[in-house]
Tab-separated table of C-alpha atoms and ligand atoms in Angstrom:
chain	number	residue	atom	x	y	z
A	1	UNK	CA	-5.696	17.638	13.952
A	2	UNK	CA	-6.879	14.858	11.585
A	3	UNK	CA	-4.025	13.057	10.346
A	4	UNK	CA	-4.688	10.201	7.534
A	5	UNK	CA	-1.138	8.482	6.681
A	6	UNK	CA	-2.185	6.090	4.052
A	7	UNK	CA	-4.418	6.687	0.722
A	8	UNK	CA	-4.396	5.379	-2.597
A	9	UNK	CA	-4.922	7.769	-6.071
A	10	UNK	CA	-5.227	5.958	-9.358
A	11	UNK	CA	-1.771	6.289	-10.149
A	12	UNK	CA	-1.976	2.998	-8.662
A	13	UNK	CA	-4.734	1.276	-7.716
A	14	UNK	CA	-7.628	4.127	-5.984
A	15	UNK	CA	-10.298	5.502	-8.300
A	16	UNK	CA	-9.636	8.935	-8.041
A	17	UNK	CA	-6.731	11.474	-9.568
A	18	UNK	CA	-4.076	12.513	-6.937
A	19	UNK	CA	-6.359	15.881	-7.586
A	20	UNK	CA	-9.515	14.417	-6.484
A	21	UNK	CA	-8.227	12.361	-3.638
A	22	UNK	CA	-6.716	15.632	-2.096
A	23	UNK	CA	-9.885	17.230	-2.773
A	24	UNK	CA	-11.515	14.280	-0.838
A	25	UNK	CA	-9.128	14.454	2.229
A	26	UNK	CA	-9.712	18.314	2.388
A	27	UNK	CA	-13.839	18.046	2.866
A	28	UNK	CA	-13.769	14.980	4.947
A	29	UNK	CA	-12.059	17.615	7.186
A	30	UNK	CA	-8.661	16.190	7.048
A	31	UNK	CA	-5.339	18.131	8.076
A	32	UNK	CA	-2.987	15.866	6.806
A	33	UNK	CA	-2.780	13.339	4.143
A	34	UNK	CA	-0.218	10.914	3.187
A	35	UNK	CA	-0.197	9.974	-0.694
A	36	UNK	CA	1.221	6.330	-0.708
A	37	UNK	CA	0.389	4.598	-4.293
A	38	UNK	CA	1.768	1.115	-4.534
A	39	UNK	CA	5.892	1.371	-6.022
A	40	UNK	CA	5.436	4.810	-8.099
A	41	UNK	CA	5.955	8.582	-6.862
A	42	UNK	CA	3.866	9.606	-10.418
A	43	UNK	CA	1.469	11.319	-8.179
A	44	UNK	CA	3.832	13.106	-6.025
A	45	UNK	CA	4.278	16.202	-8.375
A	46	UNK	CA	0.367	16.190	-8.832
A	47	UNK	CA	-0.589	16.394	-5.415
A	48	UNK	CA	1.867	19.072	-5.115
A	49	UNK	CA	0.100	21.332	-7.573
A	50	UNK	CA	-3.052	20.513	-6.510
A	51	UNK	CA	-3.089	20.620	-2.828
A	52	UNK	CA	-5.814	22.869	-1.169
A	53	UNK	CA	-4.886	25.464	0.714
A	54	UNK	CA	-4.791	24.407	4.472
A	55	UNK	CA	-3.994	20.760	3.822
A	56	UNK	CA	-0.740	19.205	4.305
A	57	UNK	CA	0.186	16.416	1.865
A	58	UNK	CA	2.996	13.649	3.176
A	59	UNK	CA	4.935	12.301	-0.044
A	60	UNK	CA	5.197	8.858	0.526
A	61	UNK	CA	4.683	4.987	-1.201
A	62	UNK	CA	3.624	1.952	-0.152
A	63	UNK	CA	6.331	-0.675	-1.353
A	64	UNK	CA	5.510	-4.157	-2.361
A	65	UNK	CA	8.144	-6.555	-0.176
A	66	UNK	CA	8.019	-10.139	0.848
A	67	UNK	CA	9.146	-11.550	4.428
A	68	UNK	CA	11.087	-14.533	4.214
A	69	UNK	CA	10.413	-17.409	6.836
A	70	UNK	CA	12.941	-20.281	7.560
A	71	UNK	CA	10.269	-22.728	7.282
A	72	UNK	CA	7.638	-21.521	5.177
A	73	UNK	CA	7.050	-19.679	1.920
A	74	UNK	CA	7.273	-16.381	1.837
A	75	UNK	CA	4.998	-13.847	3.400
A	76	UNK	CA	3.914	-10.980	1.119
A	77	UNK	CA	4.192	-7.880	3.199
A	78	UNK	CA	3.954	-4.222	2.460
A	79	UNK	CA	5.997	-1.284	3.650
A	80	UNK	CA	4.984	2.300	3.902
A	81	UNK	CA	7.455	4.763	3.178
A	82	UNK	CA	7.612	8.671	3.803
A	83	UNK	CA	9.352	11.320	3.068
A	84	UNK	CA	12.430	9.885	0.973
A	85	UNK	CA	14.182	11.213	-1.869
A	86	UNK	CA	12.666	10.013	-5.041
A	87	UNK	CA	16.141	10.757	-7.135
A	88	UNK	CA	17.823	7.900	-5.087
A	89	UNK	CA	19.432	5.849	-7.746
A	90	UNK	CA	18.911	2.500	-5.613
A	91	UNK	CA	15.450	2.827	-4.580
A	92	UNK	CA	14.518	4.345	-7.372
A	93	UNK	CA	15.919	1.214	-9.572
A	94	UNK	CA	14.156	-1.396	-7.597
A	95	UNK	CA	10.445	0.545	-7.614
A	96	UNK	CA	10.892	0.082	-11.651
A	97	UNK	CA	11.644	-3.892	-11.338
A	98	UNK	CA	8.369	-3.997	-9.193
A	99	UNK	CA	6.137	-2.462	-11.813
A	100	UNK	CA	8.154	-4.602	-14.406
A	101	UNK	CA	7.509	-7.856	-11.997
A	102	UNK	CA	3.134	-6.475	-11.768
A	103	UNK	CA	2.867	-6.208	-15.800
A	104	UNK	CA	4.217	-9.288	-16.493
A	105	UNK	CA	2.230	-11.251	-13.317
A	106	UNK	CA	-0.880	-9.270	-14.138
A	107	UNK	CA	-0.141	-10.185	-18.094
A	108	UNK	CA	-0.281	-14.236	-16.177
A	109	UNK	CA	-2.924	-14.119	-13.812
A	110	UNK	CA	-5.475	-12.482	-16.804
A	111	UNK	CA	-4.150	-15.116	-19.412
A	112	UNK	CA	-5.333	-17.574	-16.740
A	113	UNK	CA	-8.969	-16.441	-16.410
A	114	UNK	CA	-9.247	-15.896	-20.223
A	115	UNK	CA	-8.157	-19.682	-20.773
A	116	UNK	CA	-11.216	-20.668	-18.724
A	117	UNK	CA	-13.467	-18.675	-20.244
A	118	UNK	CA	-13.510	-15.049	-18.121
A	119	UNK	CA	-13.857	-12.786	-20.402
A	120	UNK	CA	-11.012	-10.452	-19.569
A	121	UNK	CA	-8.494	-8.903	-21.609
A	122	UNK	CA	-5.257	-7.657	-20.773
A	123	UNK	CA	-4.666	-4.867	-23.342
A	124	UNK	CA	-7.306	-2.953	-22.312
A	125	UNK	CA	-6.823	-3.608	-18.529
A	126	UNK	CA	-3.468	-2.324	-18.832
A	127	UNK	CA	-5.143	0.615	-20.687
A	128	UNK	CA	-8.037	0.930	-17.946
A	129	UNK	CA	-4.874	1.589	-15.370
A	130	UNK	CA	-4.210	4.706	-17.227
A	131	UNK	CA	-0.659	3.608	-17.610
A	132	UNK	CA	0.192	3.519	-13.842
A	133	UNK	CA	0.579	0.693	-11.215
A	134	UNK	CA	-1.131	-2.374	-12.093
A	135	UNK	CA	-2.424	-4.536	-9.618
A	136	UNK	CA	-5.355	-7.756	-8.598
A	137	UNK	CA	-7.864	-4.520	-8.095
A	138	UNK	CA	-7.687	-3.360	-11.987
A	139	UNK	CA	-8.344	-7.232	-12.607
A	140	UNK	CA	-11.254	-6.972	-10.116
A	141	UNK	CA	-12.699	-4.272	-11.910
A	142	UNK	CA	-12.963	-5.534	-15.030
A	143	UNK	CA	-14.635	-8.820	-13.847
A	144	UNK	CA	-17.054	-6.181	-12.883
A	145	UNK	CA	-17.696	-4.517	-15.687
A	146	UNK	CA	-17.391	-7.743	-17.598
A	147	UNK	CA	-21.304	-8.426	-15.117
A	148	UNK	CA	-19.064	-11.660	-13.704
A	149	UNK	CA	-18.611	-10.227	-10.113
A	150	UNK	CA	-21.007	-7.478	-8.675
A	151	UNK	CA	-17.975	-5.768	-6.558
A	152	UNK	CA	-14.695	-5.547	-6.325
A	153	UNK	CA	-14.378	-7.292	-3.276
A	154	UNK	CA	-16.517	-10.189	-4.893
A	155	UNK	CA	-13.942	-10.408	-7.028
A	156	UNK	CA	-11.014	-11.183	-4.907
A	157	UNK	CA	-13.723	-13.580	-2.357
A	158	UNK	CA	-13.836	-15.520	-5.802
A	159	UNK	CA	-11.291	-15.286	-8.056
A	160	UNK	CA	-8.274	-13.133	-7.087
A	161	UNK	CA	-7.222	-14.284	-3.154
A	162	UNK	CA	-3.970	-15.155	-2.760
A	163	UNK	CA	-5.271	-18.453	-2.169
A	164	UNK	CA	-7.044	-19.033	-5.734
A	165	UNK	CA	-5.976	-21.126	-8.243
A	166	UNK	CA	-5.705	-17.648	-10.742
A	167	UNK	CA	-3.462	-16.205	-7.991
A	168	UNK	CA	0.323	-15.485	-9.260
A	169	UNK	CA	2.568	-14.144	-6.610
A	170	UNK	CA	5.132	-11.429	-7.856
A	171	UNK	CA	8.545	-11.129	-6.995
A	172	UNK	CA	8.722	-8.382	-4.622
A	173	UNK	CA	11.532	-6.928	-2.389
A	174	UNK	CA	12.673	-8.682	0.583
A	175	UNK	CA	11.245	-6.328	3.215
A	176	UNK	CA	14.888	-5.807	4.958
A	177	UNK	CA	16.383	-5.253	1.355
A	178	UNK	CA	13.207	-2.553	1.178
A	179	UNK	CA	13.858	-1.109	5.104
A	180	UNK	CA	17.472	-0.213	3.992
A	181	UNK	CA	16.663	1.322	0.509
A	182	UNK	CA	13.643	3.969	2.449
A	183	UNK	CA	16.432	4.893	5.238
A	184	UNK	CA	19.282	5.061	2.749
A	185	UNK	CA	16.998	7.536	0.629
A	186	UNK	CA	16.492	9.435	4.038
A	187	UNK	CA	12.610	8.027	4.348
A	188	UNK	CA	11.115	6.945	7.286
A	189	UNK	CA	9.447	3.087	6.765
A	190	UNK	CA	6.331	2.086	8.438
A	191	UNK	CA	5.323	-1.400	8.291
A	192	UNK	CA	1.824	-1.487	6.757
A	193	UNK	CA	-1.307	-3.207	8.223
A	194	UNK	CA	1.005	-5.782	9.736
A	195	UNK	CA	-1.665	-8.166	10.841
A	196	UNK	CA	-4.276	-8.158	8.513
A	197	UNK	CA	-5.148	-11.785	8.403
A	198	UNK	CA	-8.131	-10.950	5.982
A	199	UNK	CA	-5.507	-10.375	3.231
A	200	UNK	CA	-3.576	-14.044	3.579
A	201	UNK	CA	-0.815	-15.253	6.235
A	202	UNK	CA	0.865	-12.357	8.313
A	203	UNK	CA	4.345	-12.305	9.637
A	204	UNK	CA	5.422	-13.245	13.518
A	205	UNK	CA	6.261	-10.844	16.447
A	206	UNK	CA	10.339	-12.481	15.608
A	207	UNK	CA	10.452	-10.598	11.859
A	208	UNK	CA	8.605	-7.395	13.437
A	209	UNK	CA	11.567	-7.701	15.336
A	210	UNK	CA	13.707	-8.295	12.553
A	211	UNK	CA	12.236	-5.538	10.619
A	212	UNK	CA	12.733	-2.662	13.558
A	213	UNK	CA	16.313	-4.438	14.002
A	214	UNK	CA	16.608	-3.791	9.772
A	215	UNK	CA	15.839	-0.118	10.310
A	216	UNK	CA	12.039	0.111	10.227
A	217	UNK	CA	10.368	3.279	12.410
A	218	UNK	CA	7.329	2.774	12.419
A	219	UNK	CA	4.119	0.476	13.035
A	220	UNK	CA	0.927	0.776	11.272
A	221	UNK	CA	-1.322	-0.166	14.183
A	222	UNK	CA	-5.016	1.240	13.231
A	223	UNK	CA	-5.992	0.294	10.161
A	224	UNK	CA	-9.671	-0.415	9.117
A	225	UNK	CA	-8.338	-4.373	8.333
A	226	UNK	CA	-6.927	-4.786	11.883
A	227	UNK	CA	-9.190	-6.084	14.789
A	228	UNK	CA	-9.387	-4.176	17.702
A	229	UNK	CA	-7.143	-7.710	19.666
A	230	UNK	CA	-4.485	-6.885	16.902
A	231	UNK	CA	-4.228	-3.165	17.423
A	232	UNK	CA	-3.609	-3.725	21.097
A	233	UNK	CA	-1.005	-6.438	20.402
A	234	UNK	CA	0.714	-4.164	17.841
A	235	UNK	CA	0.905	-0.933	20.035
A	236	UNK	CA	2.470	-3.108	22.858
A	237	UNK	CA	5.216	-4.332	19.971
A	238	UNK	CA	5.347	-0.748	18.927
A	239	UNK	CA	5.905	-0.117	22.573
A	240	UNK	CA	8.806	-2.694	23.503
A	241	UNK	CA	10.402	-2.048	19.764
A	242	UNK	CA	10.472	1.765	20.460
A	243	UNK	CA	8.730	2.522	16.899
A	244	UNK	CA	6.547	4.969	15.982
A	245	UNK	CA	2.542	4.022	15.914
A	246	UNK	CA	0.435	5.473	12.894
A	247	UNK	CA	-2.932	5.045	11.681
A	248	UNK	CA	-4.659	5.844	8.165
A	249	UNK	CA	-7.726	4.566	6.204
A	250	UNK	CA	-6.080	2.736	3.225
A	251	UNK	CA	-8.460	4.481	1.253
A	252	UNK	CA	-8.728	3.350	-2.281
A	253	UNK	CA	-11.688	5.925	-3.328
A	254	UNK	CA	-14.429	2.890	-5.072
A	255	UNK	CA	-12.259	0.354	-5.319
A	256	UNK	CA	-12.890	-0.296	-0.972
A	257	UNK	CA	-15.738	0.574	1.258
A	258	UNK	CA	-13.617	2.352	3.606
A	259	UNK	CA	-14.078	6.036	3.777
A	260	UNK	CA	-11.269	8.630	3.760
A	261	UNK	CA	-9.870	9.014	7.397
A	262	UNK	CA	-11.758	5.994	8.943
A	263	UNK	CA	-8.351	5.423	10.965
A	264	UNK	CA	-6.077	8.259	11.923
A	265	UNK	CA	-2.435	9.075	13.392
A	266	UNK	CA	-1.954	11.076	16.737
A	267	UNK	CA	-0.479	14.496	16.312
A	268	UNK	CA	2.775	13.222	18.705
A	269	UNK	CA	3.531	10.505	16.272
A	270	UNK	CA	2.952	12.229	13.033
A	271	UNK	CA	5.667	14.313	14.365
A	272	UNK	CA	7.895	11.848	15.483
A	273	UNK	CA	7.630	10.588	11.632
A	274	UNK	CA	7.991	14.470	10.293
A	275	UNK	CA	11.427	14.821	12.253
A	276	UNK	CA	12.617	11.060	11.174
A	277	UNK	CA	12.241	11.762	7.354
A	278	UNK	CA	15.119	14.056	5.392
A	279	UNK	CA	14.815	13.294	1.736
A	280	UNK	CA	11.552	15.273	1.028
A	281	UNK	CA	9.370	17.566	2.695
A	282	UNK	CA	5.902	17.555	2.989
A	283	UNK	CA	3.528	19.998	1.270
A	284	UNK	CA	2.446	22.519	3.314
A	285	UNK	CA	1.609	26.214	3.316
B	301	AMP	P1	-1.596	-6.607	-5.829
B	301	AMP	O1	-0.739	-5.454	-5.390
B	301	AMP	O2	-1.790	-6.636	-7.298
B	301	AMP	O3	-1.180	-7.938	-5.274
B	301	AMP	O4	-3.043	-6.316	-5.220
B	301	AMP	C1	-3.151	-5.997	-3.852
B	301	AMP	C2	-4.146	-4.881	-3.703
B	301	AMP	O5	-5.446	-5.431	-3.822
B	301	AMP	C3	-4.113	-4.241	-2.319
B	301	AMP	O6	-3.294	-3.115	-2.321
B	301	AMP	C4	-5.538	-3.822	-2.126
B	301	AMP	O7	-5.763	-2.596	-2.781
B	301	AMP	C5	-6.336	-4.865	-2.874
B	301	AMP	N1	-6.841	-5.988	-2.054
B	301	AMP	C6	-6.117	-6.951	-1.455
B	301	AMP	N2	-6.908	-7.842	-0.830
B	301	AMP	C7	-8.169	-7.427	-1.048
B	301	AMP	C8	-9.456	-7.928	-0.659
B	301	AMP	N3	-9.582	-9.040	0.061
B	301	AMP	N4	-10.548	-7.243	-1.075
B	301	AMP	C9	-10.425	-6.113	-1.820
B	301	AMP	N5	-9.234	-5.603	-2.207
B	301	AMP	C10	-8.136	-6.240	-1.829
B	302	FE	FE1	-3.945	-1.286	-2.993
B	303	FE	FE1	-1.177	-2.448	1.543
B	304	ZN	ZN1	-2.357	0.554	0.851
């Protein structure tokens, strides 16, 4: 069994259509895919009628939050989650303020790189995104096409880090606010790529105890962005905190290097997460 819990379709910010991402999964040999586009379920009913016989698809989101420290600013931090109703009023409510909160931040962060002279504009960005999720990587791409960076990952080395003078931070959910809305909709959460240092700071071992105390179930441990030192730290956590340990590719088709399945969940687990979720079902024949 080759389980991949964590892939990106251009209903937010991958390359390819829910259609062609499950069509992706399903030659790279995979069994199981989880669809997890950043705050929308668009693609849900997509990958639904599209799914290839033999495959089973895992409705699920990735969910932009933020991790408040008592010292510092906050952390941005993102939380998977699986299997929840998408009717729930509350959860539902808040994934509409994020994509509200990206427009108007993406609307900044372009205005900002236009006033220097990039020549980016925001109209047709939003266009570009095909009327989904807008996020830095839709940015990234057109500083691409616009010949100013040669990759997408040049672009956030350059311009778009969260440590960049064009960088706008957005006002996501506070991650326990986000823990309780995923179990309230009967979802199972799963804190993404939880030490992925490459991506700006990362949160203590005291709020991934906070988090599991808040409801979370689950640990992203192997992820392409976490070094091997940082998977073994995050299994023992996963360990002590009793929460389940998954493992995808964060495959964005293009938009990353990293191929579909690169990192994968065991079978045990994937169950463990299956019996944990009662909102939604997966697709499966
Ligand atoms: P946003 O949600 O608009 O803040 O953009 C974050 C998204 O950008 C992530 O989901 C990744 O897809 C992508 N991303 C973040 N950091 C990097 C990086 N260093 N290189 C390439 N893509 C990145
Ligand atoms: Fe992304
Ligand atoms: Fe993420
Ligand atoms: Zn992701």
């Amino acid at each position: 069994m080759r389980i991949d819990l964590h892939t990106h379709s251009s209903v937010s910010d991958g390359t390819e259509s829910p259609a062609e991402l499950l069509a992706t999964a399903h030659a790279a040999g995979l069994d199981v895919v989880g669809l997890t586009d950043h705050d929308t379920t668009a693609g849900w009913s997509l990958a639904e009628a599209a799914r290839p016989p033999g495959l089973t698809v895992v409705p699920g989101m990735e969910l932009s939050c933020r991790w408040f420290p008592a010292d510092r600013p906050p952390i941005s931090v993102h939380l998977l989650a699986y299997l929840f109703d998408p009717g729930h009023p509350g959860f539902a409510g808040e994934r509409g303020r994020l994509r509200a909160e990206r427009l108007q931040r993406g609307e900044r962060i372009v205005a900002a790189l236009a006033a220097d002279g990039y020549p980016v504009v925001w109209d047709r960005i939003v266009k570009r995104s095909g009327g989904g999720v807008v996020g830095r990587p839709h940015v990234a791409r057109a500083l691409v096409e616009a010949g100013v960076v040669e990759s997408v990952d040049a672009a956030f080395a350059t311009l778009l880090h969260h440590g960049s003078p064009y960088y706008v931070a957005k006002a996501d959910t506070d991650v326990r606010e986000g823990i309780a809305l995923v179990r309230a909709a009967g979802g199972v959460p799963v804190f993404a790529h939880g030490l992925a240092t490459k991506r700006g700071r990362v949160v203590g071992d005291d709020a991934i105890a906070a988090m599991a105390e808040a409801g979370l179930l689950g640990l992203e441990v192997d992820h392409p962005d976490h070094a091997p030192h940082e998977r073994a730290h995050l299994r023992g956590l996963a360990d002590d905190l009793g929460l389940i340990v998954t493992g995808s590719s964060d495959y964005h088709g293009s938009n990353k290097q990293t191929p579909i399945g690169a990192c994968t969940t065991a079978p045990d687990q994937f169950e463990a997460l299956l019996a944990a979720g009662t909102g939604s079902a997966p697709y499966r024949d």
